[in-house]
Amino acid sequence: KMASEDIAKLAESLAKTKVGGGQLSFKGQSLKLNTAEDAEEVIKQIEEFDGLEALRLEGNTVGVEAAKVIAKALEKKSELKRCHWSDMFTGRLRSEIPPALISLGDALITAGAQLVELDLSDNAFGPDGVRGFEELLKSPACYTLQELKLNNCGMGIGGGKILAAALKECHRKSSAQGKPLALKIFVAGRNRLENDGATALAEAFGIIGTLEEVHMPQNGINHPGITALAQAFAINPLLKVINLNDNTFTEKGAVAMAETLKALRQIEVINFGDCLVRSKGAVAIADAVKEGLHKLKELNLSFCEIKRDAALTVAEAVEDKAELEKLDLNGNCLGEEGCEQLQEILEGFNMAAVLGSLSDDEGEEEEDEEEEEDEDEDEEEEEEQQQLKERGPEEQESLTPKKIIDSQDSAPVPSPPVDVATFLAFPSPEKLLRLGPKCSMLIAQQVDTSDVEKVVTALLRISSVFKDEAPVKTVVHETTDALMRKAFTSATFNSDAFITSLLIHMGLLKSEEKIKAAPSLYGILMTLNHMVQQDYFPKSLAPVLSAFVTKPNRALDSCSFARHMLLQTLHQL
């Protein structure tokens, strides 16, 4: 029998060197690698390791110089698949991290590696640090990426946006190669992503569509960000785990998330603990659980200000969940009697064992209902303030011409000259006519037709002033023709993306982002009726348009004449 210390030594040497799956590990060795010399031993082991598939560097600290030489050694390691590189910059300046990451990333690209897992968690690189691995993410080395882990990196909103853009680009480029990025696990807890970072990432998730686990706890996300995520999750049908612990759903976010849960069949773990879903949110989630989620193993709604009746509704919803292992409703407002009733319900289902502790129950609240409603109103107000703040200075300035225009009614002020920007900001038939005979050319020139969104916005603004009589009708037609001919004939214009975006803005197609639908569809329907008959309009788009205009939709009810006209025209094409 081997002495225990021999076993320990053997274990240590095994941990240092090859472990199944071609792994080389320097994990937790607290190496301080500053210079090229410091890194000699590490490099030697990397070079001598045949078939290197996984490299663990966590729990060490690597400087810029050392990273450069380690990178050099990695340039020959084409089989590398897993980079366990969390916590490897302890005590480094933030300015040192991006260059170190760039060296390592470039080496992986040069090697022609095809990564499956990239873990950079617990490296305090901040927003600028994301730039350090942005190129790597967009490169063929990451077309095969399945797991991306960026927990606790201080990315912030800025880093979240850079990350989202890189993921979208990776998906675009990999799809063009016929191997679309199929990311399964995304981890970005504790990054202060907030609404804007979360919304940017949601857009990327919606495009990717293959996610199985998303962990984004503690990110200061409120209901707009939660709603964006919910809409993106709905088009990731393989989702098993959603962990959004310690963000602020409120009822709005919870209801959006509940809607999504109804569409997802594979969910096993829901962690919305400390998310302030409140009673109404909990009831909505319970409803989703009851309707489906047959694979549910864990449901965490702890510390969410849920009152007794809502908590009991949640308990009743898990009756048929054969896989359920854990239901956490601790830290809510059930009161002693509520806790007993909760336990009784679960005992009745033979499921008493799944219920977590209730030791932190806040007790029944005897407060008036009114208070909660006030809170919601405060939230609305705060949001409006926030939206005003978020409007850039340009947008705020563009609000001034309206005042000038309104004052024309009362006083005979000479009308200010109209330019394209003023018309597009506040369209009216008069302004379009006042742009003069060259208006169609001017507008077509000033709209960036390589940007689908800008074309859609301009088209909606132009068509919004449509009147079924000359001269307005003529000018709208001419301007539409000039703009859309330029767009459709440009090589870079994506007409499928255009029709998708147009349908979203018309309110006929749901989108991941919250987009205000056009207030009236009369103008755009009448303008489309003209547009689809022109030579520049790709006939391949007619069936899509026809399908969405045919589908029942409240927005279309108020303009049945225009709708009928357009459908008839499309039918005859």
XYZ file of C-alpha atoms in Angstrom:
573
model
C 0.000 0.000 0.000
C 1.425 3.423 -0.991
C 2.155 5.932 1.719
C -0.358 8.754 1.720
C 2.298 11.390 1.000
C 3.400 9.501 -2.100
C -0.204 9.514 -3.250
C -0.363 13.238 -2.603
C 2.817 13.819 -4.629
C 1.588 11.667 -7.455
C -1.721 13.517 -7.455
C 0.132 16.821 -7.567
C 2.338 15.847 -10.479
C -0.704 14.534 -12.345
C -2.536 17.778 -11.723
C 0.425 19.708 -13.108
C 0.696 17.691 -16.269
C -1.535 15.802 -18.593
C -4.954 14.956 -17.257
C -7.439 13.136 -19.486
C -8.491 15.128 -22.522
C -5.056 16.551 -23.267
C -5.084 19.073 -20.431
C -2.081 21.004 -19.133
C -2.779 22.724 -15.835
C -0.974 25.410 -13.890
C -4.087 26.001 -11.837
C -3.643 27.715 -8.488
C 0.162 27.695 -8.548
C 0.287 31.448 -7.765
C 2.994 31.945 -10.377
C 4.046 35.582 -10.818
C 4.972 35.751 -14.476
C 6.268 39.196 -15.384
C 9.210 38.734 -17.719
C 9.943 36.278 -20.514
C 12.355 34.454 -18.138
C 9.631 34.045 -15.512
C 7.568 32.169 -18.082
C 10.308 29.780 -19.263
C 9.067 26.723 -17.348
C 5.477 27.270 -18.501
C 6.576 27.641 -22.126
C 8.736 24.534 -21.950
C 5.788 22.467 -20.715
C 3.464 23.892 -23.373
C 5.959 23.161 -26.148
C 6.621 19.606 -24.969
C 2.954 18.796 -24.575
C 1.669 16.901 -27.599
C -2.016 17.168 -28.427
C -2.700 20.075 -26.073
C -6.475 20.478 -25.893
C -7.010 22.363 -22.645
C -4.820 24.928 -20.903
C -5.484 25.992 -17.316
C -3.818 29.209 -16.232
C -6.223 30.229 -13.463
C -4.903 31.405 -10.108
C -1.678 32.890 -11.479
C -0.724 36.385 -12.568
C 0.542 36.975 -16.086
C 2.088 40.254 -17.281
C 2.381 41.672 -20.799
C 5.888 40.335 -21.513
C 5.173 36.861 -20.162
C 1.901 36.736 -22.127
C 3.798 37.508 -25.328
C 6.149 34.542 -25.007
C 3.434 32.157 -23.806
C 1.462 33.262 -26.877
C 4.446 32.441 -29.101
C 4.407 28.885 -27.756
C 0.670 28.593 -28.384
C 1.005 29.502 -32.072
C 1.798 25.832 -32.848
C -1.045 24.373 -30.763
C -3.796 23.920 -33.323
C -5.648 21.322 -31.236
C -6.338 23.673 -28.319
C -10.066 23.715 -27.552
C -10.473 24.916 -23.982
C -8.910 28.006 -22.413
C -9.460 28.073 -18.654
C -8.067 31.537 -18.144
C -10.052 32.903 -15.229
C -8.279 34.857 -12.477
C -4.933 35.066 -14.249
C -4.234 38.806 -13.919
C -4.325 39.248 -10.148
C -2.888 42.618 -9.153
C -2.260 43.740 -12.730
C -3.030 47.262 -13.903
C -6.077 47.525 -16.085
C -3.853 48.843 -18.867
C -1.780 45.634 -18.840
C -4.668 43.256 -19.425
C -5.818 44.121 -22.989
C -2.321 43.820 -24.542
C -1.762 40.496 -22.758
C -5.121 39.174 -23.982
C -4.498 40.433 -27.514
C -1.175 38.514 -27.697
C -2.809 35.306 -26.482
C -5.818 35.735 -28.765
C -3.703 36.420 -31.839
C -1.718 33.257 -31.117
C -4.892 31.151 -31.078
C -5.944 32.690 -34.387
C -2.497 32.019 -35.900
C -2.548 28.432 -34.616
C -5.856 27.825 -36.376
C -7.304 26.618 -33.075
C -11.010 25.863 -32.895
C -12.129 26.774 -29.396
C -15.029 25.125 -27.616
C -14.669 26.947 -24.295
C -13.265 30.331 -23.326
C -13.313 31.278 -19.641
C -11.994 34.709 -18.661
C -14.010 35.082 -15.444
C -12.695 36.970 -12.410
C -10.324 39.104 -14.436
C -11.032 42.737 -13.601
C -10.530 44.036 -17.100
C -13.368 46.557 -17.277
C -15.033 47.819 -20.477
C -11.742 48.391 -22.333
C -10.625 44.834 -21.517
C -13.336 43.451 -23.789
C -11.383 45.023 -26.653
C -8.581 42.636 -25.648
C -10.454 39.566 -26.895
C -12.881 41.196 -29.332
C -10.785 40.175 -32.371
C -10.489 36.614 -31.059
C -14.282 36.383 -30.734
C -14.777 37.556 -34.314
C -12.169 35.150 -35.688
C -12.527 31.592 -37.053
C -10.979 30.370 -33.770
C -14.350 31.112 -32.137
C -16.759 29.949 -34.859
C -16.871 26.648 -32.916
C -17.287 28.249 -29.466
C -19.873 26.572 -27.226
C -19.121 28.068 -23.806
C -18.234 31.667 -23.051
C -17.656 32.553 -19.392
C -17.096 36.141 -18.321
C -18.241 36.213 -14.720
C -17.232 39.183 -12.578
C -15.117 41.098 -15.105
C -16.417 44.642 -14.570
C -17.499 44.921 -18.207
C -20.200 47.498 -17.588
C -22.615 48.723 -20.259
C -19.788 49.653 -22.650
C -18.148 46.232 -22.431
C -21.519 44.522 -22.816
C -22.161 46.404 -26.054
C -18.708 45.584 -27.488
C -19.212 41.928 -26.515
C -22.671 41.800 -28.121
C -21.383 43.332 -31.355
C -18.492 40.836 -31.464
C -20.860 37.885 -30.964
C -23.153 39.140 -33.738
C -20.161 39.552 -36.047
C -18.904 36.064 -35.172
C -22.325 34.658 -35.975
C -22.476 36.564 -39.254
C -19.028 35.461 -40.416
C -19.392 31.857 -39.277
C -22.815 31.615 -40.958
C -21.277 32.864 -44.191
C -18.897 29.890 -43.925
C -21.891 27.585 -43.476
C -21.029 26.842 -39.810
C -23.045 29.313 -37.734
C -21.816 29.988 -34.200
C -23.784 27.641 -31.908
C -23.090 29.014 -28.442
C -24.596 26.864 -25.666
C -23.451 28.392 -22.388
C -23.152 32.098 -21.663
C -22.024 33.343 -18.254
C -21.726 37.036 -17.374
C -22.747 37.502 -13.747
C -21.665 40.559 -11.733
C -20.792 42.850 -14.624
C -23.060 45.899 -14.140
C -24.477 45.324 -17.614
C -27.695 47.180 -16.696
C -30.523 47.642 -19.207
C -28.433 48.812 -22.137
C -25.798 46.081 -21.860
C -28.448 43.403 -21.364
C -30.503 44.679 -24.301
C -27.465 44.646 -26.601
C -26.669 41.065 -25.550
C -30.327 40.072 -25.970
C -30.091 41.116 -29.592
C -27.086 38.818 -30.054
C -28.859 35.940 -28.249
C -31.876 36.334 -30.543
C -29.621 35.956 -33.573
C -27.663 33.002 -32.138
C -30.688 30.909 -31.104
C -28.784 27.873 -29.725
C -28.336 28.830 -26.056
C -28.850 26.193 -23.362
C -27.678 28.086 -20.269
C -27.642 31.796 -19.530
C -26.233 33.044 -16.233
C -26.478 36.803 -15.741
C -27.019 37.352 -12.002
C -26.310 40.672 -10.263
C -26.216 43.010 -13.222
C -28.526 45.841 -12.195
C -30.986 44.968 -14.967
C -34.541 46.380 -14.649
C -37.697 45.487 -16.523
C -36.756 46.965 -19.940
C -33.602 44.835 -20.036
C -35.404 41.815 -18.597
C -38.119 42.143 -21.246
C -35.511 42.313 -24.025
C -33.868 39.171 -22.634
C -37.238 37.425 -22.356
C -37.985 38.088 -26.023
C -34.562 36.760 -27.028
C -34.906 33.667 -24.811
C -38.196 32.850 -26.544
C -36.251 32.179 -29.757
C -33.675 29.963 -28.013
C -35.799 26.803 -27.745
C -33.017 24.685 -26.206
C -32.711 26.771 -23.017
C -32.343 24.622 -19.886
C -31.008 27.061 -17.310
C -31.900 30.713 -16.767
C -30.156 32.365 -13.832
C -30.980 36.062 -13.440
C -30.673 36.163 -9.634
C -30.511 39.610 -8.031
C -31.784 41.788 -10.878
C -34.972 43.847 -10.610
C -37.797 42.313 -12.667
C -40.801 43.976 -11.023
C -44.144 42.821 -12.294
C -43.557 44.012 -15.885
C -40.352 42.031 -16.302
C -41.795 38.975 -14.565
C -44.859 38.912 -16.819
C -42.655 39.179 -19.939
C -40.449 36.358 -18.652
C -43.504 34.218 -17.827
C -44.764 34.607 -21.409
C -41.414 33.321 -22.663
C -41.418 30.376 -20.263
C -44.664 29.214 -21.859
C -42.788 28.796 -25.132
C -39.755 26.959 -23.741
C -39.951 23.181 -23.402
C -36.511 22.221 -22.054
C -36.286 24.426 -18.958
C -34.753 22.688 -15.921
C -33.559 25.545 -13.707
C -35.163 28.919 -13.120
C -33.324 31.175 -10.694
C -35.181 34.444 -10.216
C -34.253 34.755 -6.543
C -33.920 38.320 -5.230
C -35.543 39.640 -8.408
C -38.560 41.450 -6.933
C -41.076 39.617 -9.111
C -43.774 40.459 -6.493
C -47.109 38.680 -6.226
C -48.485 39.407 -9.687
C -45.228 38.333 -11.293
C -45.154 35.136 -9.245
C -48.697 34.255 -10.322
C -47.757 34.785 -13.988
C -44.692 32.540 -13.565
C -46.802 29.923 -11.743
C -49.173 29.934 -14.689
C -46.303 29.220 -17.090
C -45.010 26.435 -14.826
C -48.450 24.841 -14.620
C -48.959 24.887 -18.397
C -45.651 23.279 -19.347
C -42.072 22.971 -18.085
C -42.275 19.221 -17.509
C -38.510 18.974 -17.031
C -38.351 21.590 -14.252
C -35.850 20.643 -11.530
C -35.366 23.902 -9.672
C -37.490 26.992 -9.163
C -36.065 29.816 -7.080
C -38.361 32.738 -6.294
C -36.818 33.617 -2.920
C -36.700 37.197 -1.564
C -39.143 38.491 -4.165
C -41.813 40.219 -2.000
C -44.340 37.491 -2.824
C -47.407 37.409 -0.575
C -49.155 34.330 0.752
C -51.819 33.688 -1.887
C -49.364 34.093 -4.745
C -46.857 31.747 -3.062
C -49.573 29.116 -2.646
C -50.433 29.497 -6.332
C -46.783 28.741 -7.137
C -46.901 25.616 -4.941
C -50.063 24.406 -6.643
C -48.440 24.848 -10.039
C -45.664 22.303 -9.362
C -48.043 19.392 -8.707
C -47.159 17.357 -11.807
C -43.491 18.246 -12.029
C -41.987 14.792 -11.605
C -38.386 16.022 -11.946
C -38.652 18.836 -9.380
C -35.908 18.728 -6.754
C -36.036 22.202 -5.250
C -38.604 24.937 -4.722
C -37.220 28.013 -2.949
C -39.736 30.526 -1.629
C -37.703 31.714 1.346
C -37.608 35.385 2.319
C -41.089 36.238 1.016
C -44.129 37.548 2.894
C -46.138 34.438 3.733
C -46.548 34.739 7.492
C -46.488 31.758 9.818
C -49.829 30.410 8.699
C -48.877 30.872 5.030
C -45.695 28.836 5.551
C -47.739 26.010 7.087
C -50.257 26.065 4.259
C -47.419 25.966 1.752
C -45.951 22.884 3.407
C -49.383 21.224 3.543
C -49.983 21.733 -0.173
C -46.644 20.132 -1.050
C -47.192 17.273 1.419
C -50.476 16.654 -0.373
C -48.484 16.140 -3.598
C -45.918 13.952 -1.784
C -43.399 16.697 -2.511
C -42.566 18.022 0.938
C -38.892 17.221 0.337
C -38.513 19.740 -2.489
C -39.361 22.779 -0.354
C -36.339 24.789 0.782
C -36.075 26.480 4.164
C -38.550 29.250 5.005
C -36.558 30.549 7.963
C -36.160 34.060 6.527
C -39.846 34.622 5.830
C -40.639 38.315 6.228
C -44.062 37.657 7.741
C -47.408 38.803 6.433
C -47.409 42.466 5.558
C -50.338 44.403 6.949
C -49.776 47.378 4.669
C -52.302 48.983 2.358
C -52.498 47.978 -1.252
C -52.215 51.614 -2.295
C -48.528 51.831 -1.559
C -47.592 49.358 -4.249
C -49.499 51.252 -6.891
C -47.711 54.451 -5.980
C -44.412 52.678 -6.426
C -45.346 51.639 -9.926
C -46.269 55.206 -10.818
C -42.947 56.465 -9.491
C -41.246 53.897 -11.689
C -43.092 55.124 -14.778
C -42.103 58.705 -14.025
C -38.485 57.793 -13.434
C -38.458 56.030 -16.747
C -39.795 59.014 -18.655
C -37.119 61.169 -17.030
C -34.552 58.581 -18.013
C -35.753 58.514 -21.618
C -35.453 62.286 -21.833
C -31.932 62.051 -20.446
C -31.066 59.314 -22.930
C -32.154 61.391 -25.901
C -28.941 62.728 -27.314
C -28.449 66.498 -27.705
C -29.218 66.155 -31.427
C -32.622 64.709 -30.691
C -33.385 67.387 -28.151
C -32.482 70.106 -30.596
C -34.648 68.553 -33.257
C -37.564 69.173 -30.903
C -37.238 72.938 -31.340
C -38.424 73.350 -34.929
C -41.799 71.973 -33.902
C -42.360 74.948 -31.613
C -41.581 77.313 -34.466
C -43.985 75.466 -36.725
C -46.771 75.406 -34.138
C -46.485 79.156 -33.643
C -47.204 79.772 -37.324
C -50.897 79.271 -36.739
C -51.183 82.212 -34.376
C -48.751 84.757 -35.803
C -47.801 85.459 -39.423
C -44.151 84.564 -38.908
C -42.358 84.089 -42.234
C -42.057 80.330 -42.584
C -38.510 79.128 -41.923
C -36.856 77.300 -44.813
C -37.456 73.579 -44.552
C -34.629 71.099 -44.944
C -34.712 67.316 -45.291
C -33.760 66.760 -41.634
C -36.632 68.937 -40.406
C -39.097 67.129 -42.631
C -37.881 63.695 -41.498
C -37.961 64.748 -37.829
C -41.505 66.191 -37.992
C -43.115 65.143 -41.269
C -46.107 67.033 -42.647
C -47.529 67.250 -46.185
C -46.827 71.032 -46.264
C -43.152 70.570 -45.423
C -42.729 67.898 -48.071
C -44.220 70.240 -50.703
C -42.124 73.151 -49.424
C -38.938 71.157 -50.033
C -39.597 71.990 -53.672
C -39.392 70.102 -56.963
C -36.032 68.504 -56.077
C -37.322 67.006 -52.825
C -37.236 63.383 -53.978
C -33.627 63.701 -55.056
C -32.615 65.558 -51.879
C -34.150 62.948 -49.579
C -32.689 60.023 -51.496
C -29.266 61.668 -51.327
C -29.413 62.338 -47.601
C -30.618 58.928 -46.430
C -27.838 56.396 -45.884
C -29.273 53.511 -47.905
C -26.638 51.057 -46.671
C -28.445 51.185 -43.305
C -31.706 49.229 -43.478
C -33.118 50.865 -40.326
C -32.566 54.366 -41.735
C -34.299 53.441 -44.981
C -37.287 51.989 -43.104
C -37.548 55.067 -40.878
C -37.352 57.438 -43.843
C -39.941 55.427 -45.800
C -42.343 55.474 -42.836
C -41.859 59.231 -42.359
C -42.447 59.963 -46.044
C -45.504 57.706 -46.299
C -46.987 59.084 -43.061
C -47.952 62.321 -44.879
C -49.705 60.482 -47.744
C -53.017 61.938 -48.965
C -55.008 60.287 -51.719
C -54.968 63.428 -53.865
C -52.477 65.387 -55.931
C -50.090 67.117 -55.324
C -49.246 65.282 -52.062
C -49.844 61.821 -53.506
C -47.540 62.538 -56.451
C -44.731 63.879 -54.281
C -44.948 60.919 -51.863
C -44.779 58.515 -54.805
C -41.835 60.309 -56.413
C -39.897 60.541 -53.154
C -40.566 56.890 -52.295
C -39.413 55.833 -55.761
C -36.186 57.820 -55.559
C -35.347 56.485 -52.087
C -36.291 52.851 -52.676
C -34.777 52.622 -56.161
C -31.482 53.830 -54.675
C -31.774 51.314 -51.831
C -32.814 48.233 -53.803
C -30.239 48.825 -56.530
C -27.346 49.214 -54.083
C -25.269 46.034 -53.849
C -24.984 46.084 -50.063
C -28.709 46.545 -49.348
C -30.269 43.514 -47.669
C -33.857 43.424 -48.890
C -34.897 40.593 -46.549
C -33.667 42.585 -43.556
C -35.535 45.592 -44.947
C -38.878 43.801 -45.181
C -38.407 42.282 -41.702
C -37.644 45.651 -40.176
C -40.543 47.307 -42.004
C -42.993 44.660 -40.725
C -41.669 45.176 -37.181
C -42.097 48.948 -37.406
C -45.600 48.455 -38.793
C -46.403 46.352 -35.731
C -47.084 43.254 -37.844
C -44.101 41.269 -36.596
C -42.823 40.883 -33.025
C -39.213 41.790 -32.369
C -36.630 41.327 -29.596
C -36.351 45.068 -29.163
C -39.194 47.252 -28.009
C -40.143 49.238 -31.072
C -42.986 51.730 -31.177
C -45.228 50.697 -34.040
C -46.329 53.377 -36.518
C -49.471 55.076 -35.147
C -51.404 54.645 -38.396
C -50.750 52.215 -41.224
C -52.887 53.982 -43.850
C -50.028 55.942 -45.416
C -47.537 53.096 -45.537
C -50.108 50.629 -46.943
C -51.080 53.078 -49.701
C -47.417 53.792 -50.424
C -46.579 50.068 -50.551
C -49.473 49.659 -52.977
C -47.604 51.983 -55.350
C -44.135 50.653 -54.498
C -44.768 46.949 -55.149
C -45.819 47.758 -58.741
C -42.499 49.453 -59.585
C -39.662 47.783 -61.471
C -37.193 48.262 -58.590
C -39.284 46.250 -56.103
C -37.993 42.632 -55.801
C -40.940 40.380 -56.634
C -39.565 37.774 -54.214
C -40.676 39.990 -51.313
C -44.345 40.004 -52.379
C -45.348 36.672 -50.719
C -43.867 37.698 -47.346
C -45.577 41.052 -47.440
C -48.822 39.449 -48.525
C -48.717 36.888 -45.703
C -48.278 39.498 -42.971
C -50.846 41.919 -44.350
C -53.342 39.020 -44.611
C -52.848 37.900 -40.994
C -55.465 39.310 -38.583
C -53.988 42.296 -36.756
C -55.711 45.096 -34.872
C -53.408 47.683 -36.417
C -54.829 46.788 -39.848
C -58.496 46.953 -38.855
C -58.668 50.744 -39.046
C -57.450 50.834 -42.643
C -59.332 48.002 -44.284
C -59.613 49.915 -47.570
C -55.842 50.423 -47.923
C -55.221 46.853 -46.803
C -57.673 45.519 -49.387
C -56.072 47.620 -52.137
C -52.583 46.370 -51.311
C -53.633 42.708 -51.108
C -55.389 42.981 -54.445
C -52.307 44.531 -56.047
C -49.990 41.904 -54.541
C -52.320 39.181 -55.777
C -52.094 40.484 -59.344
C -48.279 40.766 -59.435
